[in-house]
Structure formats: C-alpha cells, structure tokens
Amino acid sequence: MDRDYISKKELLELTGISYGQLYRWKRKNLIPEDWFIRRSTFTGQETFFPKEKIMARIDKIIHMKDDLSLDELADMFSPNLTGSMLKPEELIAQNIVSKATVDLFTQHFGSAESYPFQHFLYAYIVERLLVMGEMSLEEGKGLLQVLESHYPKFQGKPCELIFIRKMGISAFALASNASELYFDQSVKVVSRLNVSSCLEELKTKLK
C-alpha cells in the first residue's frame, strides 16, 4: 500500500485507541465500512485505511465523544441531510454565514421565512470559498446553481467540489471522492472541497 494508507496496527499505535474501540465505532457508523480495506501482504491479509481520512475522523471522535453521544456523533458524520428547516437569521446570528452570502442565497432561492437544511449546506460552501478569498460573489451565483442542480444526484454519497479557472473563466464540478481528475496546464485548480466535511462542520456549528 502507498503512503496515503495506514495499516490497522499503525493506526492503533499512533492514536492510542484499542481494537475494541475501533470496531465499536465502526458498528455505530462513526467510521464508514468502506474505509476498512483488506489487502494481501507478505504476512497474509491485513486491514488498511485511507490515512488522512481515518486520522482526522478519530481525532474528531476523541475530542467530541465527551460532549456528544456516539449516536449524535454518528448523525453528525452521516452524509445524509437532516430534514429540518432553518431561518437565515439563525445562521447569521451564529456567525455561520455572512449577510452577503445570505443575500446571494435569497436572490437565488427567493425570499422565504425558512429553507431546507440542504440549501443552507450550499450557502455554507459558498461562504467557505468567499472567506478563503478564492471566489467572487458573482462566481458564487454559479456555484449555487451547480450545487442545486447536481448535488442531489449523489443521494448522500461522498463527493468533492472542484473549482477551476481557465483564462479568467471559472467553472465548478462535483465528482466522486474516488475520482482522479487531470487538467491541461492552462487550467488552474482554485480549490477542492470535500462536501461531506463541509456537511459535518455545518452540523457541528448548528448543535
């Protein structure tokens, strides 16, 4: 396995968690089944994990398990969107999104007293890129359109947002996290965001 993966033995040694904890968290859906990758080695079958993802997830679990139950953590890590309705004022009051982002959001979706959680995920992603200084408000309009049109097609499966520019023209794409994308040299990859991570962050901020 390459350096992007870590063996179960190395994982337990580095994190200090036990075999029992690891598999309990798996049973409680805190760690996805597909992160447990069985491979043949010279010593026989061994389990490996995507290193960056599993290390980040275990760090979150360890630091949050005293404040949240395992079921609450599983809900937070789940890619499924909650069915709750939220008001724009709630997100502004909690400093989750700015008024500029909310104004852009209401221009796109129209004025309403409250909106589905999924729509605010889109607003949160726009806010992330605006705060990073990677994107203009005008480009944010295009991003909202792409998210509204295509994110539901993933039906809760992990995906990544890719933001590119070529000769000053911006474009956005959503792709499976497993995708390897290659562009010609004239294309600048401005940003890549893991949408599931954004979803987890938003759920955390709303608790």
PDB file of C-alpha atoms in Angstrom:
ATOM      1  CA  MET A   1       0.000   0.000   0.000  1.00  0.00           C
ATOM      2  CA  ASP A   2       1.221   3.534  -0.674  1.00  0.00           C
ATOM      3  CA  ARG A   3       1.792   6.306   1.834  1.00  0.00           C
ATOM      4  CA  ASP A   4      -1.814   7.508   1.503  1.00  0.00           C
ATOM      5  CA  TYR A   5      -2.886   4.442   3.503  1.00  0.00           C
ATOM      6  CA  ILE A   6      -2.150   3.263   7.020  1.00  0.00           C
ATOM      7  CA  SER A   7      -2.327  -0.244   8.432  1.00  0.00           C
ATOM      8  CA  LYS A   8      -4.609  -1.111  11.324  1.00  0.00           C
ATOM      9  CA  LYS A   9      -1.604  -1.890  13.540  1.00  0.00           C
ATOM     10  CA  GLU A  10      -0.005   1.505  12.800  1.00  0.00           C
ATOM     11  CA  LEU A  11      -3.331   3.261  13.320  1.00  0.00           C
ATOM     12  CA  LEU A  12      -3.858   1.750  16.772  1.00  0.00           C
ATOM     13  CA  GLU A  13      -0.282   2.584  17.785  1.00  0.00           C
ATOM     14  CA  LEU A  14      -0.447   6.195  16.567  1.00  0.00           C
ATOM     15  CA  THR A  15      -3.861   7.029  18.031  1.00  0.00           C
ATOM     16  CA  GLY A  16      -3.681   5.011  21.242  1.00  0.00           C
ATOM     17  CA  ILE A  17      -7.180   3.568  20.721  1.00  0.00           C
ATOM     18  CA  SER A  18      -7.935  -0.106  21.197  1.00  0.00           C
ATOM     19  CA  TYR A  19      -9.044  -2.721  18.678  1.00  0.00           C
ATOM     20  CA  GLY A  20     -12.385  -2.866  20.504  1.00  0.00           C
ATOM     21  CA  GLN A  21     -12.935   0.907  20.272  1.00  0.00           C
ATOM     22  CA  LEU A  22     -12.152   0.923  16.553  1.00  0.00           C
ATOM     23  CA  TYR A  23     -14.708  -1.773  15.775  1.00  0.00           C
ATOM     24  CA  ARG A  24     -17.294  -0.370  18.150  1.00  0.00           C
ATOM     25  CA  TRP A  25     -17.091   2.951  16.307  1.00  0.00           C
ATOM     26  CA  LYS A  26     -17.444   1.032  13.050  1.00  0.00           C
ATOM     27  CA  ARG A  27     -20.612  -0.718  14.328  1.00  0.00           C
ATOM     28  CA  LYS A  28     -22.027   2.659  15.408  1.00  0.00           C
ATOM     29  CA  ASN A  29     -21.341   4.049  11.892  1.00  0.00           C
ATOM     30  CA  LEU A  30     -18.811   6.587  13.123  1.00  0.00           C
ATOM     31  CA  ILE A  31     -16.286   5.090  10.686  1.00  0.00           C
ATOM     32  CA  PRO A  32     -17.549   4.060   7.237  1.00  0.00           C
ATOM     33  CA  GLU A  33     -17.391   0.392   6.279  1.00  0.00           C
ATOM     34  CA  ASP A  34     -15.625   1.192   3.016  1.00  0.00           C
ATOM     35  CA  TRP A  35     -12.671   2.729   4.888  1.00  0.00           C
ATOM     36  CA  PHE A  36     -11.745  -0.790   6.090  1.00  0.00           C
ATOM     37  CA  ILE A  37      -9.739  -2.069   3.130  1.00  0.00           C
ATOM     38  CA  ARG A  38      -8.490  -5.675   3.157  1.00  0.00           C
ATOM     39  CA  ARG A  39      -5.250  -6.278   1.265  1.00  0.00           C
ATOM     40  CA  SER A  40      -2.816  -9.147   0.894  1.00  0.00           C
ATOM     41  CA  THR A  41       0.642  -8.593   2.405  1.00  0.00           C
ATOM     42  CA  PHE A  42       3.660 -10.831   2.847  1.00  0.00           C
ATOM     43  CA  THR A  43       2.298 -11.747   6.299  1.00  0.00           C
ATOM     44  CA  GLY A  44      -1.197 -12.522   4.989  1.00  0.00           C
ATOM     45  CA  GLN A  45      -4.389 -10.444   4.944  1.00  0.00           C
ATOM     46  CA  GLU A  46      -4.201  -7.043   6.619  1.00  0.00           C
ATOM     47  CA  THR A  47      -6.616  -4.106   7.030  1.00  0.00           C
ATOM     48  CA  PHE A  48      -5.646  -0.659   5.769  1.00  0.00           C
ATOM     49  CA  PHE A  49      -7.360   2.734   5.935  1.00  0.00           C
ATOM     50  CA  PRO A  50      -7.171   5.975   3.917  1.00  0.00           C
ATOM     51  CA  LYS A  51      -4.674   7.680   6.214  1.00  0.00           C
ATOM     52  CA  GLU A  52      -5.785  11.325   6.078  1.00  0.00           C
ATOM     53  CA  LYS A  53      -9.488  10.500   6.458  1.00  0.00           C
ATOM     54  CA  ILE A  54      -9.180   7.989   9.294  1.00  0.00           C
ATOM     55  CA  MET A  55      -6.732  10.082  11.314  1.00  0.00           C
ATOM     56  CA  ALA A  56      -8.961  13.163  11.039  1.00  0.00           C
ATOM     57  CA  ARG A  57     -12.072  11.153  11.938  1.00  0.00           C
ATOM     58  CA  ILE A  58     -10.541   9.516  15.002  1.00  0.00           C
ATOM     59  CA  ASP A  59      -9.221  12.874  16.195  1.00  0.00           C
ATOM     60  CA  LYS A  60     -12.747  14.308  15.960  1.00  0.00           C
ATOM     61  CA  ILE A  61     -14.293  11.336  17.763  1.00  0.00           C
ATOM     62  CA  ILE A  62     -11.770  11.510  20.618  1.00  0.00           C
ATOM     63  CA  HIS A  63     -12.241  15.255  21.107  1.00  0.00           C
ATOM     64  CA  MET A  64     -16.046  15.239  20.829  1.00  0.00           C
ATOM     65  CA  LYS A  65     -17.146  11.982  22.484  1.00  0.00           C
ATOM     66  CA  ASP A  66     -17.271  13.581  25.946  1.00  0.00           C
ATOM     67  CA  ASP A  67     -19.774  16.187  24.740  1.00  0.00           C
ATOM     68  CA  LEU A  68     -21.851  14.091  22.322  1.00  0.00           C
ATOM     69  CA  SER A  69     -23.185  10.541  22.485  1.00  0.00           C
ATOM     70  CA  LEU A  70     -21.986   8.034  19.888  1.00  0.00           C
ATOM     71  CA  ASP A  71     -25.409   8.221  18.233  1.00  0.00           C
ATOM     72  CA  GLU A  72     -25.141  12.016  17.996  1.00  0.00           C
ATOM     73  CA  LEU A  73     -21.652  11.696  16.551  1.00  0.00           C
ATOM     74  CA  ALA A  74     -22.900   9.136  14.013  1.00  0.00           C
ATOM     75  CA  ASP A  75     -25.618  11.573  12.949  1.00  0.00           C
ATOM     76  CA  MET A  76     -23.075  14.348  12.563  1.00  0.00           C
ATOM     77  CA  PHE A  77     -20.765  12.193  10.435  1.00  0.00           C
ATOM     78  CA  SER A  78     -23.609  10.830   8.327  1.00  0.00           C
ATOM     79  CA  PRO A  79     -23.702  12.203   4.760  1.00  0.00           C
ATOM     80  CA  ASN A  80     -27.496  12.153   4.925  1.00  0.00           C
ATOM     81  CA  LEU A  81     -29.031  15.588   5.255  1.00  0.00           C
ATOM     82  CA  THR A  82     -31.385  16.409   8.079  1.00  0.00           C
ATOM     83  CA  GLY A  83     -34.965  17.285   7.246  1.00  0.00           C
ATOM     84  CA  SER A  84     -35.028  20.389   9.424  1.00  0.00           C
ATOM     85  CA  MET A  85     -35.939  23.856   8.177  1.00  0.00           C
ATOM     86  CA  LEU A  86     -33.719  26.786   9.115  1.00  0.00           C
ATOM     87  CA  LYS A  87     -34.070  30.552   9.082  1.00  0.00           C
ATOM     88  CA  PRO A  88     -31.347  32.734   7.528  1.00  0.00           C
ATOM     89  CA  GLU A  89     -31.236  34.874  10.665  1.00  0.00           C
ATOM     90  CA  GLU A  90     -30.157  31.827  12.718  1.00  0.00           C
ATOM     91  CA  LEU A  91     -27.064  31.292  10.598  1.00  0.00           C
ATOM     92  CA  ILE A  92     -26.126  34.973  10.624  1.00  0.00           C
ATOM     93  CA  ALA A  93     -26.616  35.186  14.415  1.00  0.00           C
ATOM     94  CA  GLN A  94     -24.331  32.173  14.932  1.00  0.00           C
ATOM     95  CA  ASN A  95     -21.701  33.604  12.540  1.00  0.00           C
ATOM     96  CA  ILE A  96     -22.065  30.575  10.276  1.00  0.00           C
ATOM     97  CA  VAL A  97     -22.653  32.631   7.142  1.00  0.00           C
ATOM     98  CA  SER A  98     -22.403  36.344   6.432  1.00  0.00           C
ATOM     99  CA  LYS A  99     -25.213  38.675   5.402  1.00  0.00           C
ATOM    100  CA  ALA A 100     -23.596  38.974   1.952  1.00  0.00           C
ATOM    101  CA  THR A 101     -23.884  35.205   1.484  1.00  0.00           C
ATOM    102  CA  VAL A 102     -27.476  35.180   2.735  1.00  0.00           C
ATOM    103  CA  ASP A 103     -28.355  37.993   0.306  1.00  0.00           C
ATOM    104  CA  LEU A 104     -26.833  35.964  -2.541  1.00  0.00           C
ATOM    105  CA  PHE A 105     -28.671  32.881  -1.292  1.00  0.00           C
ATOM    106  CA  THR A 106     -32.092  34.599  -1.167  1.00  0.00           C
ATOM    107  CA  GLN A 107     -31.543  36.064  -4.637  1.00  0.00           C
ATOM    108  CA  HIS A 108     -31.076  32.535  -5.919  1.00  0.00           C
ATOM    109  CA  PHE A 109     -33.740  30.657  -3.952  1.00  0.00           C
ATOM    110  CA  GLY A 110     -36.208  33.506  -3.436  1.00  0.00           C
ATOM    111  CA  SER A 111     -37.420  35.002  -0.159  1.00  0.00           C
ATOM    112  CA  ALA A 112     -38.916  32.658   2.429  1.00  0.00           C
ATOM    113  CA  GLU A 113     -39.201  32.509   6.196  1.00  0.00           C
ATOM    114  CA  SER A 114     -37.175  29.262   6.345  1.00  0.00           C
ATOM    115  CA  TYR A 115     -35.330  26.918   3.991  1.00  0.00           C
ATOM    116  CA  PRO A 116     -34.345  23.215   3.927  1.00  0.00           C
ATOM    117  CA  PHE A 117     -31.092  22.273   5.618  1.00  0.00           C
ATOM    118  CA  GLN A 118     -29.642  21.149   2.280  1.00  0.00           C
ATOM    119  CA  HIS A 119     -29.966  24.658   0.848  1.00  0.00           C
ATOM    120  CA  PHE A 120     -28.003  26.054   3.764  1.00  0.00           C
ATOM    121  CA  LEU A 121     -25.280  23.494   3.097  1.00  0.00           C
ATOM    122  CA  TYR A 122     -24.919  25.196  -0.292  1.00  0.00           C
ATOM    123  CA  ALA A 123     -24.751  28.608   1.399  1.00  0.00           C
ATOM    124  CA  TYR A 124     -22.114  27.320   3.821  1.00  0.00           C
ATOM    125  CA  ILE A 125     -19.936  26.076   0.951  1.00  0.00           C
ATOM    126  CA  VAL A 126     -20.257  29.455  -0.775  1.00  0.00           C
ATOM    127  CA  GLU A 127     -19.283  31.163   2.490  1.00  0.00           C
ATOM    128  CA  ARG A 128     -16.221  28.922   2.852  1.00  0.00           C
ATOM    129  CA  LEU A 129     -14.880  29.931  -0.563  1.00  0.00           C
ATOM    130  CA  LEU A 130     -15.708  33.612  -0.071  1.00  0.00           C
ATOM    131  CA  VAL A 131     -13.930  33.729   3.293  1.00  0.00           C
ATOM    132  CA  MET A 132     -10.900  31.985   1.779  1.00  0.00           C
ATOM    133  CA  GLY A 133     -10.770  34.801  -0.771  1.00  0.00           C
ATOM    134  CA  GLU A 134     -10.916  32.251  -3.566  1.00  0.00           C
ATOM    135  CA  MET A 135     -14.193  33.326  -5.154  1.00  0.00           C
ATOM    136  CA  SER A 136     -16.197  36.432  -6.057  1.00  0.00           C
ATOM    137  CA  LEU A 137     -19.878  36.943  -5.264  1.00  0.00           C
ATOM    138  CA  GLU A 138     -20.652  36.687  -8.978  1.00  0.00           C
ATOM    139  CA  GLU A 139     -18.945  33.289  -9.114  1.00  0.00           C
ATOM    140  CA  GLY A 140     -20.941  32.326  -6.025  1.00  0.00           C
ATOM    141  CA  LYS A 141     -24.109  32.548  -8.108  1.00  0.00           C
ATOM    142  CA  GLY A 142     -22.740  29.924 -10.469  1.00  0.00           C
ATOM    143  CA  LEU A 143     -21.719  27.712  -7.577  1.00  0.00           C
ATOM    144  CA  LEU A 144     -25.227  27.776  -6.075  1.00  0.00           C
ATOM    145  CA  GLN A 145     -26.646  26.752  -9.452  1.00  0.00           C
ATOM    146  CA  VAL A 146     -24.244  23.814  -9.763  1.00  0.00           C
ATOM    147  CA  LEU A 147     -24.931  22.605  -6.211  1.00  0.00           C
ATOM    148  CA  GLU A 148     -28.704  22.876  -6.577  1.00  0.00           C
ATOM    149  CA  SER A 149     -28.690  21.092  -9.941  1.00  0.00           C
ATOM    150  CA  HIS A 150     -26.229  18.289  -9.252  1.00  0.00           C
ATOM    151  CA  TYR A 151     -25.589  17.629  -5.540  1.00  0.00           C
ATOM    152  CA  PRO A 152     -28.928  15.778  -5.043  1.00  0.00           C
ATOM    153  CA  LYS A 153     -27.787  13.221  -7.646  1.00  0.00           C
ATOM    154  CA  PHE A 154     -25.191  11.900  -5.208  1.00  0.00           C
ATOM    155  CA  GLN A 155     -28.023  10.876  -2.834  1.00  0.00           C
ATOM    156  CA  GLY A 156     -25.914  11.256   0.301  1.00  0.00           C
ATOM    157  CA  LYS A 157     -22.769   9.649  -1.142  1.00  0.00           C
ATOM    158  CA  PRO A 158     -19.449  11.428  -0.569  1.00  0.00           C
ATOM    159  CA  CYS A 159     -18.366  13.874  -3.231  1.00  0.00           C
ATOM    160  CA  GLU A 160     -15.886  16.646  -3.844  1.00  0.00           C
ATOM    161  CA  LEU A 161     -16.355  20.143  -5.228  1.00  0.00           C
ATOM    162  CA  ILE A 162     -13.730  21.217  -7.762  1.00  0.00           C
ATOM    163  CA  PHE A 163     -13.402  24.915  -8.578  1.00  0.00           C
ATOM    164  CA  ILE A 164     -11.274  25.756 -11.627  1.00  0.00           C
ATOM    165  CA  ARG A 165     -10.398  28.750 -13.791  1.00  0.00           C
ATOM    166  CA  LYS A 166      -9.149  28.882 -17.347  1.00  0.00           C
ATOM    167  CA  MET A 167      -8.200  32.201 -18.946  1.00  0.00           C
ATOM    168  CA  GLY A 168     -10.169  34.030 -16.242  1.00  0.00           C
ATOM    169  CA  ILE A 169     -13.333  31.938 -16.757  1.00  0.00           C
ATOM    170  CA  SER A 170     -14.462  29.990 -13.699  1.00  0.00           C
ATOM    171  CA  ALA A 171     -16.230  26.637 -13.580  1.00  0.00           C
ATOM    172  CA  PHE A 172     -17.374  24.209 -10.895  1.00  0.00           C
ATOM    173  CA  ALA A 173     -17.759  20.436 -10.887  1.00  0.00           C
ATOM    174  CA  LEU A 174     -18.908  17.789  -8.420  1.00  0.00           C
ATOM    175  CA  ALA A 175     -17.192  14.408  -8.522  1.00  0.00           C
ATOM    176  CA  SER A 176     -16.972  11.206  -6.540  1.00  0.00           C
ATOM    177  CA  ASN A 177     -14.258  11.372  -3.885  1.00  0.00           C
ATOM    178  CA  ALA A 178     -12.587   8.414  -5.613  1.00  0.00           C
ATOM    179  CA  SER A 179     -12.206  10.332  -8.875  1.00  0.00           C
ATOM    180  CA  GLU A 180      -8.803  11.311 -10.190  1.00  0.00           C
ATOM    181  CA  LEU A 181      -9.100  14.375 -12.405  1.00  0.00           C
ATOM    182  CA  TYR A 182      -6.436  15.767 -14.682  1.00  0.00           C
ATOM    183  CA  PHE A 183      -6.482  19.142 -16.438  1.00  0.00           C
ATOM    184  CA  ASP A 184      -4.344  20.766 -19.087  1.00  0.00           C
ATOM    185  CA  GLN A 185      -1.675  23.198 -17.945  1.00  0.00           C
ATOM    186  CA  SER A 186      -3.775  26.267 -18.727  1.00  0.00           C
ATOM    187  CA  VAL A 187      -6.359  25.247 -16.097  1.00  0.00           C
ATOM    188  CA  LYS A 188      -5.846  26.450 -12.536  1.00  0.00           C
ATOM    189  CA  VAL A 189      -7.453  24.371  -9.799  1.00  0.00           C
ATOM    190  CA  VAL A 190      -8.537  27.138  -7.440  1.00  0.00           C
ATOM    191  CA  SER A 191      -9.947  24.924  -4.707  1.00  0.00           C
ATOM    192  CA  ARG A 192     -11.127  21.406  -3.915  1.00  0.00           C
ATOM    193  CA  LEU A 193     -13.597  20.924  -1.061  1.00  0.00           C
ATOM    194  CA  ASN A 194     -14.833  17.688   0.451  1.00  0.00           C
ATOM    195  CA  VAL A 195     -18.599  18.249   0.639  1.00  0.00           C
ATOM    196  CA  SER A 196     -19.062  15.655   3.393  1.00  0.00           C
ATOM    197  CA  SER A 197     -16.551  17.529   5.559  1.00  0.00           C
ATOM    198  CA  CYS A 198     -18.466  20.765   4.967  1.00  0.00           C
ATOM    199  CA  LEU A 199     -21.654  18.962   5.971  1.00  0.00           C
ATOM    200  CA  GLU A 200     -20.048  17.709   9.195  1.00  0.00           C
ATOM    201  CA  GLU A 201     -18.783  21.203  10.008  1.00  0.00           C
ATOM    202  CA  LEU A 202     -22.210  22.741   9.449  1.00  0.00           C
ATOM    203  CA  LYS A 203     -23.948  20.151  11.631  1.00  0.00           C
ATOM    204  CA  THR A 204     -21.377  20.799  14.364  1.00  0.00           C
ATOM    205  CA  LYS A 205     -21.883  24.550  14.242  1.00  0.00           C
ATOM    206  CA  LEU A 206     -25.681  24.171  14.447  1.00  0.00           C
ATOM    207  CA  LYS A 207     -25.609  21.970  17.575  1.00  0.00           C
TER     208      LYS A 207
END
